[in-house]
Short mmCIF file of C-alpha atoms in Angstrom, two decimals:
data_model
loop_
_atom_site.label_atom_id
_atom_site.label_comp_id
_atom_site.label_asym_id
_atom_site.label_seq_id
_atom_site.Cartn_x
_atom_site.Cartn_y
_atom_site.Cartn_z
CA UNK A 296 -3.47 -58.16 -9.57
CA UNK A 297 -6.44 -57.73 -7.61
CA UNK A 298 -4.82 -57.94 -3.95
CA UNK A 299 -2.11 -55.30 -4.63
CA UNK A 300 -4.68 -52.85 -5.50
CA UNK A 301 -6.64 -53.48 -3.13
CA UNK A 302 -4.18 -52.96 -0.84
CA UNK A 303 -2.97 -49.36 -2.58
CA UNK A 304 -6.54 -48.59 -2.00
CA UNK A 305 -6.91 -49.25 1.72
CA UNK A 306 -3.42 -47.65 2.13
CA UNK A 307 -4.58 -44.42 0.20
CA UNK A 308 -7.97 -44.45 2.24
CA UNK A 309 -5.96 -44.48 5.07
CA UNK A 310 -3.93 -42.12 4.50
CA UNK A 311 -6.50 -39.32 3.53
CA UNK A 312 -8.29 -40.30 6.43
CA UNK A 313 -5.36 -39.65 8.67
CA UNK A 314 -4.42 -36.56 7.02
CA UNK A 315 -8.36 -35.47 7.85
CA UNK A 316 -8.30 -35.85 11.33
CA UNK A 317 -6.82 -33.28 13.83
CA UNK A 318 -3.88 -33.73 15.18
CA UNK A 319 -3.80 -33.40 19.12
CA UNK A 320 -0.14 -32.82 19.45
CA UNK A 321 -0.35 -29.68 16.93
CA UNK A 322 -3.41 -28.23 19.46
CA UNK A 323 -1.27 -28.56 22.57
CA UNK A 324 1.32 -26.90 20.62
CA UNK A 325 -1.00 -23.81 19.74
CA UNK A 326 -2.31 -23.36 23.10
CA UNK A 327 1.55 -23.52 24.84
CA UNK A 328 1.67 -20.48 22.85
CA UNK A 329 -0.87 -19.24 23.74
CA UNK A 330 0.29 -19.64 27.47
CA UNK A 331 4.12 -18.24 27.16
CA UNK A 332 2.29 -14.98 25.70
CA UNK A 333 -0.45 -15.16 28.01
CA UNK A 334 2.26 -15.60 31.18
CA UNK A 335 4.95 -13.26 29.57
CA UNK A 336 2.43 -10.21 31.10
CA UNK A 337 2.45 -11.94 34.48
CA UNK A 338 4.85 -12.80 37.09
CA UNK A 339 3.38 -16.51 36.52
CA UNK A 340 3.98 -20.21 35.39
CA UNK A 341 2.11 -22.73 34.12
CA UNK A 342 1.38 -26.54 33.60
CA UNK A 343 -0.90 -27.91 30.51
CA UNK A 344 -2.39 -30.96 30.48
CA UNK A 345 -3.08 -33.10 27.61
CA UNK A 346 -5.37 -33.91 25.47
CA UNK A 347 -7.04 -37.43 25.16
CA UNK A 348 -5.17 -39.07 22.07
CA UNK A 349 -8.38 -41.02 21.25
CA UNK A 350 -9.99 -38.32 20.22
CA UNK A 351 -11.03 -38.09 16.73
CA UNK A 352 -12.08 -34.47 15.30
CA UNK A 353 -12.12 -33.38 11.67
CA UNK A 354 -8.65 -31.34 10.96
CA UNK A 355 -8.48 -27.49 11.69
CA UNK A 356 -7.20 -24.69 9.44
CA UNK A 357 -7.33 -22.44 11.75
CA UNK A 358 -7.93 -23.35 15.31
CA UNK A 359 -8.39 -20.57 18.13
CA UNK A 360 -7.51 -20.63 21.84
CA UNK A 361 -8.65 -18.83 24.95
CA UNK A 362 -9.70 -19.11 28.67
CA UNK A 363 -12.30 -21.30 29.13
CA UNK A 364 -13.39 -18.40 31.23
CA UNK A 365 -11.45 -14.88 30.97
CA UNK A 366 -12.79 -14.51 34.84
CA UNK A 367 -10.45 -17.05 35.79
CA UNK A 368 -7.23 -17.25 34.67
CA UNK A 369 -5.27 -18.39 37.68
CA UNK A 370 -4.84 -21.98 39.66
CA UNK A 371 -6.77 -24.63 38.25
CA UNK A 372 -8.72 -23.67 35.12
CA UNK A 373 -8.84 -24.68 31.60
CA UNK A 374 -8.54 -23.18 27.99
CA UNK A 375 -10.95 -23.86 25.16
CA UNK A 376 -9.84 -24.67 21.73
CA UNK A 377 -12.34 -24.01 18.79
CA UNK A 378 -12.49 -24.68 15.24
CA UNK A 379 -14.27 -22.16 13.66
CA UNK A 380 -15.28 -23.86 10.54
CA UNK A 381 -16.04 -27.25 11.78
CA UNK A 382 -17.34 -25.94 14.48
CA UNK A 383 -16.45 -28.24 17.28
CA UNK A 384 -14.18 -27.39 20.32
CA UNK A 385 -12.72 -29.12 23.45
CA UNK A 386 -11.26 -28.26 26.35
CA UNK A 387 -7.38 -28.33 27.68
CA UNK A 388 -6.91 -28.22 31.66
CA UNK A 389 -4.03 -25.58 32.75
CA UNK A 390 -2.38 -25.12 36.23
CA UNK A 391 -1.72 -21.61 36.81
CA UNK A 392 0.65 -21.28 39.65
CA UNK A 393 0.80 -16.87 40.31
CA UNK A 394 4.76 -16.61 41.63
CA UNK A 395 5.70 -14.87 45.00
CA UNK A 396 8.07 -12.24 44.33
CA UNK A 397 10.07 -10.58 47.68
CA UNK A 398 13.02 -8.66 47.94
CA UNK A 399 16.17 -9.67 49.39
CA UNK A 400 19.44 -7.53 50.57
CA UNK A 401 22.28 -7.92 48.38
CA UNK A 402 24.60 -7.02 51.59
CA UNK A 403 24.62 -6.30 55.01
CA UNK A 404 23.08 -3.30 56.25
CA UNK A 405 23.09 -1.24 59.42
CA UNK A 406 20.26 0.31 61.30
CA UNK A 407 20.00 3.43 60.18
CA UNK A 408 21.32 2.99 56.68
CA UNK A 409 18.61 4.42 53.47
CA UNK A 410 18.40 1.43 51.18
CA UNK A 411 19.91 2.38 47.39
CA UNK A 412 18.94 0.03 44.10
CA UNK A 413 22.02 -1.92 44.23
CA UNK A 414 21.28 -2.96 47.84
CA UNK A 415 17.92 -5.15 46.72
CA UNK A 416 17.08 -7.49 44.33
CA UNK A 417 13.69 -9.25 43.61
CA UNK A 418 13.32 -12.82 43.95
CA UNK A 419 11.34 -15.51 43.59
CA UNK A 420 10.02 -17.27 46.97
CA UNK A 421 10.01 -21.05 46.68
CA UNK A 422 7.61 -21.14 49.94
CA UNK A 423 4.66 -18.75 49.35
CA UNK A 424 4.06 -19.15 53.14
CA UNK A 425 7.61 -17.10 53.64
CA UNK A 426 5.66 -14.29 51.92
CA UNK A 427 3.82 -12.32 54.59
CA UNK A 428 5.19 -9.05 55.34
CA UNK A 429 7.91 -8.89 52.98
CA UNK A 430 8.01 -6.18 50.60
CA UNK A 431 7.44 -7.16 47.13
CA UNK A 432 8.55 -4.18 45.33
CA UNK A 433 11.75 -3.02 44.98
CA UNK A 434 10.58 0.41 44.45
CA UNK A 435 8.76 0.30 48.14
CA UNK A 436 12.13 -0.55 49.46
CA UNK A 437 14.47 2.05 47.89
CA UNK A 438 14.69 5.13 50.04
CA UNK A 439 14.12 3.57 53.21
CA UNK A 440 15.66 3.58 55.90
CA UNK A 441 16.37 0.53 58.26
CA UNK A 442 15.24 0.17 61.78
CA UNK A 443 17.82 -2.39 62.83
CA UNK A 444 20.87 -4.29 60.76
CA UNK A 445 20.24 -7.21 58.51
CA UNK A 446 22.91 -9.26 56.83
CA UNK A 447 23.15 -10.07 53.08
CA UNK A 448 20.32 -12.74 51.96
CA UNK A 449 18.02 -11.51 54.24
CA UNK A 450 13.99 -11.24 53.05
CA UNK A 451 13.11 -7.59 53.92
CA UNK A 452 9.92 -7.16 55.77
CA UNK A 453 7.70 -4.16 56.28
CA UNK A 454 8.52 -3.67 59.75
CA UNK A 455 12.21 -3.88 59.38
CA UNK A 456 12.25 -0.47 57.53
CA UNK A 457 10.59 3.20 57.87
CA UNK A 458 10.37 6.74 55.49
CA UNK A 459 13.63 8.04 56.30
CA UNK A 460 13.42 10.56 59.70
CA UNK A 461 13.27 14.02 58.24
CA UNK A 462 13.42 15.53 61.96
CA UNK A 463 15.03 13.66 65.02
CA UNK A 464 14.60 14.17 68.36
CA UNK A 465 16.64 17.16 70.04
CA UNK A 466 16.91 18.60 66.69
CA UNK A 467 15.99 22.49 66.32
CA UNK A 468 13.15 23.20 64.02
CA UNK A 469 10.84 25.35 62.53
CA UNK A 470 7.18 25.56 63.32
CA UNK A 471 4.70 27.22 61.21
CA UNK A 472 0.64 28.13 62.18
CA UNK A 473 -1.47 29.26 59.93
CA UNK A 474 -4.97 30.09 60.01
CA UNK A 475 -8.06 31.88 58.26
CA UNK A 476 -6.00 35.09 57.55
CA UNK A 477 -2.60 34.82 59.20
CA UNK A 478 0.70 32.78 59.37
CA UNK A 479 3.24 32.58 62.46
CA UNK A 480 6.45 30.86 62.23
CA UNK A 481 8.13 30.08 65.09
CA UNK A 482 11.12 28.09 66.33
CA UNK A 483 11.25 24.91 68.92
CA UNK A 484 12.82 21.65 69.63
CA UNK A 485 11.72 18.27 67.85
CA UNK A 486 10.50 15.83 70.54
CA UNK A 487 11.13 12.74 68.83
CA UNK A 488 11.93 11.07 65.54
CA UNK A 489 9.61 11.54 62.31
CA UNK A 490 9.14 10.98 58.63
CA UNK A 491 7.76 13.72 56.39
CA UNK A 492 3.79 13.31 56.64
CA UNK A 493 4.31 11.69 60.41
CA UNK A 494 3.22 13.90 63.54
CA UNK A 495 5.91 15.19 66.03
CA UNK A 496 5.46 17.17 68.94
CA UNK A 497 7.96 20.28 69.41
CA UNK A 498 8.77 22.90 72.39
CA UNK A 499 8.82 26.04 71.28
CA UNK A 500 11.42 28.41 72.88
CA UNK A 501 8.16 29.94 75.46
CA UNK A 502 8.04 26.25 76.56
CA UNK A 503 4.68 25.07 75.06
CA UNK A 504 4.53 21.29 73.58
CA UNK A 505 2.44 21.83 70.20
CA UNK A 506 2.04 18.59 67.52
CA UNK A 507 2.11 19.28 64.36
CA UNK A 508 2.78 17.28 60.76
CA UNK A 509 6.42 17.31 59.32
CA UNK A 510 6.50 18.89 55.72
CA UNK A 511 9.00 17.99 52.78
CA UNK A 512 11.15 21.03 53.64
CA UNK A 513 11.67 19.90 57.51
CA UNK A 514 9.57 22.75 58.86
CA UNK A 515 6.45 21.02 61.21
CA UNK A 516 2.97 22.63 60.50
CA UNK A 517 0.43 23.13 62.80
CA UNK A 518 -3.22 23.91 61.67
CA UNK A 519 -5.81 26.00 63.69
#
């Protein structure tokens, strides 16, 4: 009767020796949730590595994760996992890949045509080298105007737009001076195409070419 008991006792050793170590799976686990709420906040994905199978720790109650280093929290970097009451912690590598977000037209446009929500969309770019110049908001895009058509599908860049022209050239406007003590307005002829805030230079009815900033009423200001 020996053997069997022996054998009950190596079995039950065993098993309260395998219930005391930590298991690895249950720490990659933790820390991929750790990452979905970390990455929920940013337009972001990520890739964990794993952890070395052959590694023996004493079990957790209550294991804690966090950046290796809260200073970087993008490309390749790492999280540590600690065990505060055992006191030991390793380290899990994590890829941090920061996605490029541009917007796209959701039709065909004409030059000249101010840009409304449902003609943009954000998208992901596949190619982060596609990136430069296109606008990555679709806020920035909205109430623009474009400077030449575009079909639907089309990335939309920075140059292909501009603040919609508040004065246009040949257009009759009103000119206001003001000064330390007095105010003139005036009336003139726009000289060429501008946004509010842009410069524009206008002939006023005597025949003088003044330059002055367009306002958010349409009137162009000139300071002296």
């Amino acid at each position: 009767m020996k053997f069997p008991y022996l054998f009950l006792s190596m079995l039950l050793s065993g098993t309260v020796c395998a219930a005391a170590n930590q298991d690895m799976a249950a720490l990659e686990k933790l820390a991929d949730r750790f990452m979905q709420q970390e990455v929920s906040q940013r337009q972001a994905s990520y890739k964990l590595g794993r952890l070395d199978r052959r590694l023996v720790l004493p079990a957790c109650s209550s294991p804690k994760v966090d950046w290796s280093n809260t200073a970087q929290t993008s490309g390749n970097t790492s999280l540590v996992i600690v065990c505060p009451d055992s006191g030991w912690s390793i380290r899990l590598p994590v890829t941090v890949s920061e996605k490029q977000l541009g917007v796209v037209l959701t039709r065909s446009v004409a030059a000249g045509e101010v840009l409304q929500a449902g003609d943009v969309k954000l998208v992901e770019m596949a190619n982060p080298a596609m990136a430069r110049n296109v606008i990555n908001s679709v806020d920035l895009a909205v109430g623009q105007s474009m400077r030449s058509g575009a079909p639907a599908g089309s990335w939309l860049r920075n140059f292909m737009v501009h603040a919609p022209y508040a004065v246009r050239a040949g257009q009759p406007v009103k000119v206001s001076a003001g000064g330390d003590g007095f105010s003139v307005l005036s009336e003139g002829t726009a000289n060429g195409n501008a946004a509010v805030g842009e410069a524009v230079s206008v002939r006023l009815s005597s025949g003088r070419v003044v330059r002055g900033m367009v306002q958010p009423d349409g009137t162009v200001s000139l300071s002296y």
